[in-house]
mmCIF file of C-alpha atoms in Angstrom:
data_model
loop_
_atom_site.group_PDB
_atom_site.id
_atom_site.type_symbol
_atom_site.label_atom_id
_atom_site.label_comp_id
_atom_site.label_asym_id
_atom_site.label_seq_id
_atom_site.Cartn_x
_atom_site.Cartn_y
_atom_site.Cartn_z
ATOM 1 C CA ALA A 1 0.000 0.000 0.000
ATOM 2 C CA PRO A 2 2.741 2.572 0.698
ATOM 3 C CA TRP A 3 3.885 2.289 -2.917
ATOM 4 C CA MET A 4 0.426 2.677 -4.524
ATOM 5 C CA LYS A 5 0.015 5.644 -6.859
ATOM 6 C CA SER A 6 -3.693 5.070 -7.531
ATOM 7 C CA LEU A 7 -6.232 6.210 -4.934
ATOM 8 C CA PRO A 8 -8.817 3.576 -5.982
ATOM 9 C CA MET A 9 -6.170 0.831 -5.598
ATOM 10 C CA LEU A 10 -5.153 2.231 -2.214
ATOM 11 C CA ILE A 11 -8.782 2.226 -1.068
ATOM 12 C CA ALA A 12 -9.219 -1.347 -2.356
ATOM 13 C CA LEU A 13 -6.102 -2.465 -0.457
ATOM 14 C CA ARG A 14 -7.295 -0.684 2.690
ATOM 15 C CA PHE A 15 -10.617 -2.493 2.339
ATOM 16 C CA LEU A 16 -8.801 -5.837 2.026
ATOM 17 C CA LEU A 17 -6.724 -4.965 5.103
ATOM 18 C CA GLY A 18 -9.934 -4.303 7.041
ATOM 19 C CA VAL A 19 -11.478 -7.574 5.879
ATOM 20 C CA GLY A 20 -8.323 -9.508 6.750
ATOM 21 C CA GLY A 21 -8.063 -7.870 10.156
ATOM 22 C CA SER A 22 -11.670 -8.634 10.977
ATOM 23 C CA LEU A 23 -11.254 -12.255 9.891
ATOM 24 C CA VAL A 24 -8.153 -12.665 12.040
ATOM 25 C CA ALA A 25 -9.868 -11.022 15.016
ATOM 26 C CA PHE A 26 -12.952 -13.189 14.570
ATOM 27 C CA TRP A 27 -11.346 -16.545 13.738
ATOM 28 C CA MET A 28 -8.238 -16.474 15.954
ATOM 29 C CA GLY A 29 -10.149 -17.681 19.001
ATOM 30 C CA PRO A 30 -11.977 -20.571 17.295
ATOM 31 C CA MET A 31 -8.823 -21.688 15.439
ATOM 32 C CA VAL A 32 -6.691 -21.742 18.560
ATOM 33 C CA MET A 33 -9.451 -23.356 20.608
ATOM 34 C CA GLY A 34 -9.268 -26.347 18.296
ATOM 35 C CA TRP A 35 -5.669 -26.956 19.378
ATOM 36 C CA PHE A 36 -6.099 -26.713 23.160
ATOM 37 C CA PRO A 37 -8.312 -28.409 25.763
ATOM 38 C CA VAL A 38 -11.425 -26.530 26.901
ATOM 39 C CA ARG A 39 -9.941 -25.747 30.323
ATOM 40 C CA GLN A 40 -7.180 -23.671 28.652
ATOM 41 C CA TRP A 41 -9.397 -21.635 26.291
ATOM 42 C CA ALA A 42 -9.751 -18.562 28.511
ATOM 43 C CA LEU A 43 -6.007 -18.404 29.142
ATOM 44 C CA ILE A 44 -5.101 -18.911 25.473
ATOM 45 C CA ASN A 45 -7.609 -16.345 24.190
ATOM 46 C CA GLY A 46 -6.521 -13.857 26.837
ATOM 47 C CA PHE A 47 -2.892 -14.402 25.817
ATOM 48 C CA ASN A 48 -3.822 -13.811 22.161
ATOM 49 C CA GLN A 49 -5.574 -10.541 22.979
ATOM 50 C CA VAL A 50 -2.733 -9.300 25.162
ATOM 51 C CA SER A 51 -0.218 -10.260 22.451
ATOM 52 C CA CYS A 52 -2.098 -8.157 19.898
ATOM 53 C CA ASN A 53 -2.134 -5.223 22.319
ATOM 54 C CA VAL A 54 1.585 -5.584 22.985
ATOM 55 C CA GLY A 55 2.302 -5.533 19.240
ATOM 56 C CA ILE A 56 0.173 -2.445 18.658
ATOM 57 C CA THR A 57 1.728 -0.683 21.650
ATOM 58 C CA LEU A 58 5.241 -1.461 20.393
ATOM 59 C CA ALA A 59 4.273 -0.116 16.970
ATOM 60 C CA MET A 60 3.034 3.107 18.588
ATOM 61 C CA TYR A 61 6.441 3.614 20.176
ATOM 62 C CA ALA A 62 8.558 2.446 17.227
ATOM 63 C CA THR A 63 6.912 3.884 14.107
ATOM 64 C CA THR A 64 7.847 7.546 14.462
ATOM 65 C CA PRO A 65 11.528 6.845 15.260
ATOM 66 C CA LEU A 66 11.674 4.326 12.397
ATOM 67 C CA CYS A 67 10.168 6.890 10.014
ATOM 68 C CA GLY A 68 12.855 9.323 11.174
ATOM 69 C CA ARG A 69 15.570 6.838 10.324
ATOM 70 C CA PHE A 70 13.996 5.388 7.161
ATOM 71 C CA GLU A 71 11.446 6.738 4.729
ATOM 72 C CA TRP A 72 7.838 6.201 5.827
ATOM 73 C CA ARG A 73 7.213 3.941 2.826
ATOM 74 C CA GLU A 74 10.146 1.724 3.800
ATOM 75 C CA THR A 75 8.927 1.588 7.406
ATOM 76 C CA LEU A 76 5.427 0.494 6.410
ATOM 77 C CA THR A 77 6.869 -1.967 3.881
ATOM 78 C CA GLY A 78 9.004 -3.419 6.677
ATOM 79 C CA TYR A 79 5.915 -3.895 8.838
ATOM 80 C CA GLY A 80 4.211 -5.641 5.925
ATOM 81 C CA CYS A 81 7.201 -7.927 5.364
ATOM 82 C CA ILE A 82 7.322 -8.831 9.067
ATOM 83 C CA SER A 83 3.600 -9.670 8.966
ATOM 84 C CA ALA A 84 4.036 -11.782 5.829
ATOM 85 C CA LEU A 85 6.981 -13.647 7.383
ATOM 86 C CA LEU A 86 5.095 -14.326 10.613
ATOM 87 C CA THR A 87 2.089 -15.538 8.599
ATOM 88 C CA LEU A 88 4.314 -17.932 6.683
ATOM 89 C CA LEU A 89 5.894 -19.213 9.909
ATOM 90 C CA TRP A 90 2.433 -19.659 11.421
ATOM 91 C CA LEU A 91 1.273 -21.663 8.392
ATOM 92 C CA LEU A 92 4.357 -23.868 8.620
ATOM 93 C CA ALA A 93 4.242 -24.324 12.402
ATOM 94 C CA THR A 94 0.568 -25.069 12.994
ATOM 95 C CA PRO A 95 -0.521 -28.697 12.964
ATOM 96 C CA ARG A 96 -2.650 -28.365 9.830
ATOM 97 C CA GLY A 97 -1.825 -24.855 8.647
ATOM 98 C CA ALA A 98 -4.745 -22.520 8.255
ATOM 99 C CA ALA A 99 -7.196 -25.405 7.874
ATOM 100 C CA GLY A 100 -8.093 -25.381 11.560
ATOM 101 C CA ALA A 101 -8.227 -27.895 14.351
ATOM 102 C CA VAL A 102 -6.186 -31.071 14.290
ATOM 103 C CA GLY A 103 -8.860 -33.167 15.896
ATOM 104 C CA PRO A 104 -12.002 -33.123 17.960
ATOM 105 C CA THR A 105 -12.038 -30.908 21.022
ATOM 106 C CA GLU A 106 -13.813 -31.475 24.307
ATOM 107 C CA ALA A 107 -16.569 -29.013 23.377
ATOM 108 C CA PRO A 108 -19.812 -30.314 21.916
ATOM 109 C CA SER A 109 -20.394 -29.431 18.277
ATOM 110 C CA ARG A 110 -23.072 -26.855 17.557
ATOM 111 C CA THR A 111 -24.670 -25.618 14.376
ATOM 112 C CA LEU A 112 -24.393 -21.983 13.323
ATOM 113 C CA GLY A 113 -28.127 -21.583 13.892
ATOM 114 C CA HIS A 114 -27.751 -22.856 17.459
ATOM 115 C CA VAL A 115 -24.886 -20.455 18.182
ATOM 116 C CA LEU A 116 -26.746 -17.476 16.669
ATOM 117 C CA GLY A 117 -29.879 -18.375 18.638
ATOM 118 C CA THR A 118 -28.079 -18.429 21.988
ATOM 119 C CA ARG A 119 -28.433 -15.354 24.224
ATOM 120 C CA SER A 120 -24.850 -15.645 25.457
ATOM 121 C CA THR A 121 -23.594 -15.263 21.864
ATOM 122 C CA TRP A 122 -25.213 -11.846 21.589
ATOM 123 C CA TRP A 123 -24.020 -10.794 25.049
ATOM 124 C CA MET A 124 -20.486 -11.672 23.906
ATOM 125 C CA VAL A 125 -20.961 -9.630 20.720
ATOM 126 C CA LEU A 126 -22.160 -6.632 22.723
ATOM 127 C CA ALA A 127 -19.365 -7.050 25.257
ATOM 128 C CA PHE A 128 -16.755 -7.125 22.491
ATOM 129 C CA THR A 129 -18.212 -4.314 20.348
ATOM 130 C CA GLY A 130 -17.816 -1.484 22.860
ATOM 131 C CA PRO A 131 -14.187 -2.116 23.786
ATOM 132 C CA LEU A 132 -13.263 -2.758 20.141
ATOM 133 C CA ALA A 133 -14.875 0.493 18.992
ATOM 134 C CA SER A 134 -13.116 2.390 21.777
ATOM 135 C CA TYR A 135 -9.811 0.719 20.997
ATOM 136 C CA LEU A 136 -10.043 1.506 17.290
ATOM 137 C CA ALA A 137 -10.947 5.118 18.008
ATOM 138 C CA LEU A 138 -8.095 5.404 20.490
ATOM 139 C CA ASN A 139 -5.480 4.030 18.117
ATOM 140 C CA SER A 140 -6.691 5.613 14.881
ATOM 141 C CA TRP A 141 -7.876 9.056 15.932
ATOM 142 C CA LEU A 142 -6.518 10.123 19.312
ATOM 143 C CA GLY A 143 -2.917 10.685 18.221
ATOM 144 C CA GLN A 144 -3.896 13.074 15.437
ATOM 145 C CA HIS A 145 -6.367 14.801 17.760
ATOM 146 C CA LEU A 146 -3.609 15.380 20.333
ATOM 147 C CA ILE A 147 -1.328 16.838 17.668
ATOM 148 C CA GLU A 148 -4.014 19.236 16.452
ATOM 149 C CA THR A 149 -5.550 20.307 19.785
ATOM 150 C CA ARG A 150 -2.844 19.844 22.422
ATOM 151 C CA CYS A 151 0.176 20.846 20.333
ATOM 152 C CA LEU A 152 1.956 17.545 20.852
ATOM 153 C CA THR A 153 4.615 16.609 18.327
ATOM 154 C CA ALA A 154 4.372 13.674 15.928
ATOM 155 C CA GLU A 155 6.671 11.761 18.309
ATOM 156 C CA GLN A 156 4.872 12.652 21.531
ATOM 157 C CA ALA A 157 1.298 11.846 20.458
ATOM 158 C CA PRO A 158 1.800 8.159 19.537
ATOM 159 C CA ARG A 159 3.915 7.647 22.652
ATOM 160 C CA LEU A 160 1.080 8.958 24.809
ATOM 161 C CA VAL A 161 -1.475 6.775 22.984
ATOM 162 C CA GLY A 162 0.938 3.822 23.312
ATOM 163 C CA PHE A 163 1.297 4.552 27.030
ATOM 164 C CA ILE A 164 -2.479 4.443 27.434
ATOM 165 C CA SER A 165 -2.515 1.058 25.699
ATOM 166 C CA LEU A 166 0.387 -0.071 27.894
ATOM 167 C CA ILE A 167 -1.584 0.816 31.017
ATOM 168 C CA GLY A 168 -4.482 -1.308 29.734
ATOM 169 C CA LEU A 169 -2.358 -4.442 29.240
ATOM 170 C CA PRO A 170 -2.451 -5.630 32.867
ATOM 171 C CA MET A 171 -6.236 -5.194 32.806
ATOM 172 C CA ALA A 172 -6.475 -7.269 29.607
#
């Protein structure tokens, strides 16, 4: 995306990034749950969420200094290459790649209709929607807002937003 010259192509790539991110956020839990016993699901899913937050927080601290040392396009390309490499390693290291679980888990199987008809499913959706919306707003808008309204520099604003995320990690 950093090398795109066409705005429609850039928008299409941004759309694909959003779709991919939502799929990873949605499917990470079920994929990992297929590889661990039921009693470890809460711990594993909590670890996954905290790991994502740690990565985003590190990016908040590292991006501005990296853009000062390299061009911004090279920095974003580096992030993309790291993501591609980690995806490849994940595909090679998981028991059956991206295909999912290696065998039956201890949980009973349910149909999609059953899951969608369960009240707890919708409580989980509501519980996840608020924090996710807040998190996305915090990481995508707050830094620019602080630069424009509080006169913070381009280095200070992401560090402050990263610090807020860092404070939230023990709670996660």
